[in-house]
């Protein structure tokens, strides 16, 4: 999982931007704090020069959209190139490289290995499965506990049904890890995340809290055991070619004017 970038949504709900060709892309609508409002749980992929437009999120494909009385605002200017995140559009959302450093800077002084507050160990201590204990803590797997703890991140279940997701159904808005930073007086006093740390944390949660940023190499040239050592290489994302029309973003939801997909 990687983040290609964000683009503004116009006040009429329109957006117009380019995306990399031959790449599986899915969209999220973000609020002013860069937190997910809603996600598109399926992907789209376009060939070079292909154009795609949407009239809404879940309108019927059997009915032609109503002809607008005026041109969408996003089409009155050149297509936008998504602004990549601080860690780069070619970097996978690896837990150990992006999230654990945030916990090390802001959390482990209270939620360390020895007598952690609330029993929540946010250290990078290796658990028996090779994962950082902090990641296991996010999913209620506390060291030495007989019963599972509460989930600190809210993820969508890939085995769930295909119902249309509701606003703020899961993701950062529903995750105790994020809510405590926004709502709890003690944490608001003791923890102050910079803009990059905040963006990294909520983006990771809204990406469904992935762990690995590499894939298994099952056919090693030395004949050794499979190892997680294959890091994806992404082609540079070219700027907009004025000879081609860009992908046209779907219209965000009616209560989401001014947010970013």
Coordinates of C-alpha atoms in Angstrom, one line a residue, residues 92-103 121-124 126 131-139 153 177 200-201 204 209-213:
X92 CA 5.1 1.8 0.9
X93 CA 3.3 2.3 4.2
X94 CA 5.6 0.2 6.4
X95 CA 4.8 0.1 10.0
X96 CA 8.3 -0.2 11.3
X97 CA 9.7 2.6 9.2
X98 CA 6.9 5.1 9.5
X99 CA 4.7 4.5 12.5
X100 CA 7.0 3.0 15.1
X101 CA 9.3 6.1 15.2
X102 CA 6.3 8.2 16.1
X103 CA 5.5 5.9 19.0
X121 CA 3.1 -1.6 25.3
X122 CA 4.1 0.6 22.4
X123 CA 7.7 -0.5 22.1
X124 CA 9.5 -2.1 19.2
X126 CA 10.0 -8.3 19.0
X131 CA 6.3 -8.3 14.8
X132 CA 6.8 -5.3 17.0
X133 CA 4.8 -5.6 20.2
X134 CA 3.4 -2.2 19.6
X135 CA 1.6 -3.5 16.4
X136 CA 0.2 -6.4 18.4
X137 CA -1.0 -4.0 21.0
X138 CA -2.9 -2.1 18.3
X139 CA -5.0 -5.2 17.8
X153 CA -7.4 0.8 15.3
X177 CA -5.6 5.4 19.1
X200 CA 1.6 9.7 8.9
X201 CA -0.4 8.2 11.8
X204 CA -1.6 4.6 8.2
X209 CA -3.1 -0.4 9.3
X210 CA -0.7 -2.4 7.2
X211 CA 2.6 -3.8 8.6
X212 CA 4.9 -4.8 5.8
X213 CA 6.5 -2.7 3.1

